[in-house]
Amino acid sequence: MIDIRRSRSDRTFGTLARRIGATLLGATLMAATYGEAEAQNYPQRAITIVVPFAAGGGTDSIAREVAAHLQTSLGQPVVVENAGGGGGSIGSSRVANADPDGYTLLFVTSTFVTHAAVESGLPYDVVKSFTPIAQLGRGPLIVVTNKDVPVGSIGELVSKAKADPEAFNYASAGPGSINHLSGALFNQLAGTTMTHVPYKGSGPATFDLLSGAVQVFFATTPTMLGQVKAKEVKLLATTGAERSPLFPDTPTVKEAGIEGFEVYTWWGIVGPSNLPRPIVEQLNKAINDVVALDSVRGRLIGEGAEIVRGTPDQLAQTISSELTHWRKLVADAGIAKK
Amino acid sequence: MEFLDHLQLGIETAFSLSNLFYCLVGVVLGTLIGVLPGLGPVPTIAMLLPLTFGLPPVSALIMLSGIYYGAQYGGSTTSILLNLPGESASVVTVLDGYQMARRGRAGVALATAAIGSFVAGTVATLVLAMFAPPLARVALNFGPAEYFSLMVLGLIASVILAHGPLVRALAMIVLGLLLGLIGTDVTSGTLRYTFGRAEMADGINFVIVAMGMFGLGEIMRNLESSGARGMVVEKITRLMPTREDFRRMAAPILRGTVLGSALGILPGGGAMLSSFASYSLEKKLSKHPDEFGRGAIEGVAAPESANNAGAQTSYIPMLTLGIPSNPVMALMIGALIIQGIQPGPGMITEQAPLFWGIVVSMWIGNLLLLVLNLPMVGLWVRLLTIPYYMLFPVVLVISAIGVYSLNNSAFDVYLMAAFCVLGYVFSRLRCEPAPLLLGFVLGPMMEEYLRRTMLLSRGDPLVLITRPISAALLAVATLGLLMVLLPAFRRKREQIFVEDD
């Protein structure tokens, strides 16, 4: 009995091995003709967009919405894979090492660049290891204070913080986050010495801002929108070049006299380096179309951001100029990680 | 009367046929993923999020909430049956739940967990409905100094948690604290003990340590002691608790509910402490503390009630302030934002049907869970009659999948295997893993809060005793420490240990 079964399974195994062999041969042949033809037929199978943060954050939710629409327009499943950790470096290095075939993409935010600016030992280079595809949008940060802090404007904040340096702390979502670097930039340009108090993400930072343990937060708009509307915090300024349409009565930090202070958070999609140009073009068009959809656009605008429909080169430009900008601040302010 | 109007609004919302349906879907899904070790509510909710885009916001949140607290219910099942805690809240349930299972009382333990969770869920939902906004204000009085003192108290309580010689418990706590140091330092961003592995940059996930040391370590021990026969189970006597069991579980359930409801309000790790704290409290109050760790029904009733109560009240910071107290809440906020609702302080008044609908649906969900779970007890217990040589490979595979799904990382699976070996070694050395896990959870939080306190006070440690809440917590902690060190208490502890030998 047992012997028969064994020989049968042996035979099955032999067939299986031959089949695998044939498949491998086929795959090699296909790889030889890879390139132009492949790019023309792209996409043939599911595309994975790696989000380098844990599921559930604001970035993740934008990525999932974009992925859902891309799936419709590209006609193949578009899967979001969360690979959080290490300030986004785990997910980013995964994509940096992926095949440049357009099936593994990375959802990036300003953190992608700020993290690279403070962290010297990353296993990838934000410029050389990736191919920019498209920027989705960008938005200013907002400067908020606890409602009991006796300042009503950026000017007052600067003078009070200079008069009593001990009284002012600014919160951030962690060392090297956009909130941290904005605060450091503000200190540098305004000549203040507010103390940086890092948290594990924006949630706990918001909590301590509301309780008054920390006084100032250079926050991303969606994090604080509800608090601002309910007047639980004071909104002093927005950080863009122009006033935010969401808060037309609120001045920018620049208007308030801090020359050169301009900070944006942004979102974009990149692929591994050497991604074939036709695939980049095709994805760029598809992403730009998704961004223009009412639901996506409405959402970004509702969160105080603006949509960006640009070329891959414009995203490349954004990444490299932001990198230079933040690297300079990190060097000047001495906040590089050791 | 306003409260009754609101309640009526909630009942009308939650009892609509479609919302009842989504509540049921949520709790069933939640129970399922809770039962599968390692597979938590976060990846499940993240995956289901796109499905909720088309639903009305209330239905979406009702379903997602159902998954969340359904998973809390389901999580106790594997803890009790297989010594396999899938989340921090169920680690304490393992201590006595699994021992009850080995004594043929798995059914009773499961039923106790379900009943305790239901009572706690009901009370906590009522607390949420009546006092959410004022309680959120209370939570805001907890700054970094208060959290630090709370963690100190928790750590002292963890000594009570352990049985066996004091020095081993202390050693395990310290080892836990050290393991907790691995990862990125919150204050400076410096990497510590990561050995250049990016996977360790955020530290080791709690689930990996807990499943490796408890669940898989136990499998190795079973295989060693009885080979393929596996876990030795006394004959299963009865499935439902006796009158005596009910008498013994009543007070622990109520105390666990109160403690869990209170700690759940604190977003900075309160819910995590609730099950540990209630277990320690029961052990301290019990007339027969020697039974703890050997299948005391109080040791299941109290922490299970506490963690469910904590899960419900942890909605308070989200619903009243718009601040997520854990990743699941963050996902729900994400779902609301996609629906065009900005969670924040104005939500209760602006979105009254949403708030009250969710509150009422929580109670319905808890009832559904009780009705679903009690009849399932018999089925789950039958799981123990599966031959071990078939059961343990399945458990191994499911655990590996669960741990992989945490971060889509194979490295985590290897890490779990390493902790499995460690868990086995410790069990041979008669060192208990529970204090280690508590140290592992509390250590990093304690450090984070202490450093933040010092940063804010510009290095002045006196703030810890000049702030009243913090001072009170530290005073209780000192009292607890004295009790552990006082001769009379020590003698009692040692007696227990001798019996243990």
Short mmCIF file of C-alpha atoms in Angstrom, two decimals, chain A residues 62-298:
data_model
loop_
_atom_site.label_atom_id
_atom_site.label_comp_id
_atom_site.label_asym_id
_atom_site.label_seq_id
_atom_site.Cartn_x
_atom_site.Cartn_y
_atom_site.Cartn_z
CA ILE A 62 -4.45 59.17 1.24
CA ALA A 63 -2.37 56.40 -0.35
CA ARG A 64 -5.24 53.95 -0.09
CA GLU A 65 -7.64 56.34 -1.71
CA VAL A 66 -5.24 57.05 -4.56
CA ALA A 67 -4.55 53.32 -4.96
CA ALA A 68 -8.25 52.55 -5.22
CA HIS A 69 -8.65 55.06 -8.08
CA LEU A 70 -5.45 53.95 -9.83
CA GLN A 71 -6.78 50.41 -9.83
CA THR A 72 -9.78 51.58 -11.83
CA SER A 73 -7.76 53.57 -14.33
CA LEU A 74 -4.94 51.06 -14.83
CA GLY A 75 -7.17 48.01 -14.95
CA GLN A 76 -4.99 45.97 -12.60
CA PRO A 77 -5.15 45.55 -8.83
CA VAL A 78 -3.20 48.25 -6.98
CA VAL A 79 -2.32 47.00 -3.53
CA VAL A 80 -1.14 49.15 -0.63
CA GLU A 81 1.50 47.42 1.47
CA ASN A 82 2.44 48.98 4.78
CA ALA A 83 6.09 48.61 5.69
CA GLY A 84 6.42 50.97 8.61
CA GLY A 85 9.35 51.57 10.88
CA GLY A 86 12.63 53.40 11.04
CA GLY A 87 11.01 56.73 10.13
CA GLY A 88 9.99 55.27 6.78
CA SER A 89 13.42 53.86 5.92
CA ILE A 90 12.32 50.21 5.97
CA GLY A 91 9.65 50.60 3.31
CA SER A 92 11.82 52.99 1.30
CA SER A 93 14.78 50.63 1.18
CA ARG A 94 12.48 47.81 0.16
CA VAL A 95 11.44 49.78 -2.92
CA ALA A 96 14.98 51.01 -3.57
CA ASN A 97 16.00 47.37 -3.92
CA ALA A 98 12.97 46.26 -5.97
CA ASP A 99 13.05 45.48 -9.70
CA PRO A 100 12.50 48.62 -11.77
CA ASP A 101 9.51 47.09 -13.58
CA GLY A 102 6.79 49.41 -12.34
CA TYR A 103 5.16 46.82 -10.11
CA THR A 104 6.68 48.10 -6.88
CA LEU A 105 6.23 51.78 -6.13
CA LEU A 106 6.76 53.93 -3.06
CA PHE A 107 4.42 56.48 -1.58
CA VAL A 108 6.58 59.33 -0.33
CA THR A 109 5.96 62.40 1.80
CA SER A 110 8.10 65.26 3.04
CA THR A 111 9.31 62.85 5.75
CA PHE A 112 11.13 60.91 3.02
CA VAL A 113 13.37 63.95 2.60
CA THR A 114 13.50 65.36 6.15
CA HIS A 115 14.47 61.96 7.49
CA ALA A 116 17.27 61.73 4.93
CA ALA A 117 18.42 65.21 5.92
CA VAL A 118 18.97 64.31 9.57
CA GLU A 119 19.95 60.67 9.20
CA SER A 120 23.30 60.04 7.56
CA GLY A 121 23.43 56.23 7.56
CA LEU A 122 20.40 55.39 5.39
CA PRO A 123 20.78 52.32 3.14
CA TYR A 124 19.57 54.33 0.13
CA ASP A 125 19.98 57.74 -1.46
CA VAL A 126 16.72 59.67 -1.84
CA VAL A 127 17.87 61.08 -5.17
CA LYS A 128 19.91 58.28 -6.76
CA SER A 129 18.02 55.20 -5.60
CA PHE A 130 14.61 56.25 -6.92
CA THR A 131 12.83 57.40 -10.07
CA PRO A 132 10.38 60.23 -9.38
CA ILE A 133 6.97 59.63 -10.97
CA ALA A 134 4.47 62.24 -9.83
CA GLN A 135 3.70 64.62 -7.02
CA LEU A 136 0.12 64.49 -5.80
CA GLY A 137 -0.20 67.60 -3.75
CA ARG A 138 1.26 69.82 -1.11
CA GLY A 139 0.04 71.88 1.78
CA PRO A 140 1.38 74.34 4.34
CA LEU A 141 1.77 73.53 8.02
CA ILE A 142 -0.11 75.57 10.59
CA VAL A 143 1.41 77.20 13.66
CA VAL A 144 -0.83 76.64 16.67
CA THR A 145 -0.49 77.29 20.37
CA ASN A 146 -2.30 76.09 23.44
CA LYS A 147 -5.33 78.35 23.94
CA ASP A 148 -4.10 79.69 27.29
CA VAL A 149 -0.74 80.82 25.97
CA PRO A 150 -0.82 84.64 26.06
CA VAL A 151 0.22 85.27 22.47
CA GLY A 152 -2.03 86.22 19.58
CA SER A 153 0.38 86.47 16.70
CA ILE A 154 3.75 85.31 15.43
CA GLY A 155 5.22 88.69 16.39
CA GLU A 156 4.07 88.27 20.00
CA LEU A 157 5.31 84.70 20.05
CA VAL A 158 8.76 85.85 18.98
CA SER A 159 8.98 88.68 21.51
CA LYS A 160 7.61 86.61 24.41
CA ALA A 161 9.82 83.65 23.54
CA LYS A 162 12.85 85.93 23.47
CA ALA A 163 11.89 87.55 26.78
CA ASP A 164 11.27 84.25 28.56
CA PRO A 165 13.00 81.38 26.73
CA GLU A 166 12.09 78.91 29.49
CA ALA A 167 8.37 79.34 28.92
CA PHE A 168 8.17 77.96 25.38
CA ASN A 169 8.38 74.39 24.13
CA TYR A 170 7.41 73.16 20.72
CA ALA A 171 6.11 69.65 20.09
CA SER A 172 6.90 67.37 17.17
CA ALA A 173 6.03 63.92 15.89
CA GLY A 174 9.63 62.82 16.49
CA PRO A 175 13.22 63.85 15.80
CA GLY A 176 13.67 64.62 12.12
CA SER A 177 9.93 65.06 11.49
CA ILE A 178 8.70 68.03 9.49
CA ASN A 179 7.32 69.53 12.73
CA HIS A 180 10.73 69.33 14.35
CA LEU A 181 12.59 70.85 11.42
CA SER A 182 9.99 73.62 11.06
CA GLY A 183 10.46 74.55 14.70
CA ALA A 184 14.22 74.50 14.33
CA LEU A 185 13.97 76.67 11.22
CA PHE A 186 11.71 79.08 13.07
CA ASN A 187 14.14 79.30 15.98
CA GLN A 188 16.94 79.99 13.54
CA LEU A 189 15.18 82.66 11.49
CA ALA A 190 13.37 84.38 14.35
CA GLY A 191 16.25 84.16 16.79
CA THR A 192 14.21 82.34 19.44
CA THR A 193 15.35 79.38 21.56
CA MET A 194 12.17 77.37 22.09
CA THR A 195 12.85 73.82 23.33
CA HIS A 196 12.05 70.89 21.07
CA VAL A 197 9.92 68.19 22.74
CA PRO A 198 9.56 65.13 20.52
CA TYR A 199 6.65 62.66 20.70
CA LYS A 200 5.87 59.35 19.09
CA GLY A 201 3.62 60.76 16.41
CA SER A 202 1.22 63.69 16.20
CA GLY A 203 -1.51 62.18 18.39
CA PRO A 204 0.35 62.28 21.71
CA ALA A 205 1.86 65.65 20.75
CA THR A 206 -1.63 67.08 20.24
CA PHE A 207 -2.67 65.76 23.62
CA ASP A 208 0.11 67.57 25.44
CA LEU A 209 -0.56 70.72 23.42
CA LEU A 210 -4.20 70.68 24.54
CA SER A 211 -3.24 70.07 28.15
CA GLY A 212 -0.72 72.90 28.04
CA ALA A 213 2.37 70.79 28.75
CA VAL A 214 3.81 72.13 25.49
CA GLN A 215 2.95 75.52 24.07
CA VAL A 216 3.60 75.54 20.32
CA PHE A 217 3.14 73.01 17.53
CA PHE A 218 4.09 73.43 13.88
CA ALA A 219 1.45 70.91 12.85
CA THR A 220 0.28 69.41 9.60
CA THR A 221 -3.16 70.78 8.83
CA PRO A 222 -5.27 67.58 9.08
CA THR A 223 -3.89 66.81 12.57
CA MET A 224 -5.15 70.06 14.06
CA LEU A 225 -8.07 71.04 11.85
CA GLY A 226 -10.73 69.83 14.29
CA GLN A 227 -9.02 71.54 17.23
CA VAL A 228 -8.66 74.81 15.32
CA LYS A 229 -12.33 74.80 14.29
CA ALA A 230 -13.45 74.08 17.84
CA LYS A 231 -11.14 76.88 19.08
CA GLU A 232 -9.37 74.44 21.38
CA VAL A 233 -6.06 75.84 20.13
CA LYS A 234 -4.99 79.23 18.79
CA LEU A 235 -4.03 79.42 15.14
CA LEU A 236 -1.22 81.95 14.70
CA ALA A 237 -0.15 81.46 11.10
CA THR A 238 0.16 79.18 8.14
CA THR A 239 3.57 78.36 6.66
CA GLY A 240 3.02 78.66 2.90
CA ALA A 241 4.14 81.37 0.51
CA GLU A 242 0.55 82.61 0.36
CA ARG A 243 -2.37 82.47 2.74
CA SER A 244 -4.25 79.18 2.89
CA PRO A 245 -7.72 79.26 1.26
CA LEU A 246 -8.87 77.30 4.30
CA PHE A 247 -7.91 80.15 6.65
CA PRO A 248 -8.02 83.33 4.53
CA ASP A 249 -7.85 85.58 7.62
CA THR A 250 -4.74 83.98 9.02
CA PRO A 251 -1.41 85.51 7.96
CA THR A 252 1.55 83.48 6.81
CA VAL A 253 4.66 83.27 8.95
CA LYS A 254 6.42 85.24 6.22
CA GLU A 255 3.85 88.04 6.36
CA ALA A 256 4.41 88.16 10.10
CA GLY A 257 7.96 89.14 9.41
CA ILE A 258 9.96 85.91 9.47
CA GLU A 259 11.71 86.29 6.12
CA GLY A 260 12.48 83.06 4.30
CA PHE A 261 10.18 80.86 6.38
CA GLU A 262 8.24 78.69 3.98
CA VAL A 263 7.41 75.05 4.78
CA TYR A 264 5.22 72.56 2.95
CA THR A 265 4.34 68.95 3.44
CA TRP A 266 3.78 67.05 0.25
CA TRP A 267 2.91 63.64 -1.15
CA GLY A 268 4.22 61.87 -4.20
CA ILE A 269 4.91 58.51 -5.78
CA VAL A 270 8.33 57.25 -6.82
CA GLY A 271 9.69 53.95 -8.17
CA PRO A 272 13.07 52.25 -7.96
CA SER A 273 15.90 53.85 -9.94
CA ASN A 274 16.12 53.11 -13.69
CA LEU A 275 12.38 52.74 -14.12
CA PRO A 276 11.77 52.69 -17.91
CA ARG A 277 10.65 56.09 -19.19
CA PRO A 278 7.44 54.84 -20.87
CA ILE A 279 6.24 53.33 -17.59
CA VAL A 280 7.06 56.55 -15.73
CA GLU A 281 5.09 58.57 -18.31
CA GLN A 282 2.13 56.24 -18.17
CA LEU A 283 2.00 56.26 -14.37
CA ASN A 284 2.52 60.01 -14.24
CA LYS A 285 -0.50 60.54 -16.48
CA ALA A 286 -2.64 58.08 -14.54
CA ILE A 287 -1.71 59.66 -11.20
CA ASN A 288 -2.30 63.18 -12.46
CA ASP A 289 -5.75 62.10 -13.63
CA VAL A 290 -6.57 60.54 -10.27
CA VAL A 291 -5.48 63.69 -8.45
CA ALA A 292 -7.88 65.73 -10.56
CA LEU A 293 -10.85 63.54 -9.57
CA ASP A 294 -13.36 65.43 -7.47
CA SER A 295 -13.14 63.07 -4.51
CA VAL A 296 -9.35 63.19 -4.21
CA ARG A 297 -9.08 66.88 -4.97
CA GLY A 298 -11.92 67.73 -2.63
#
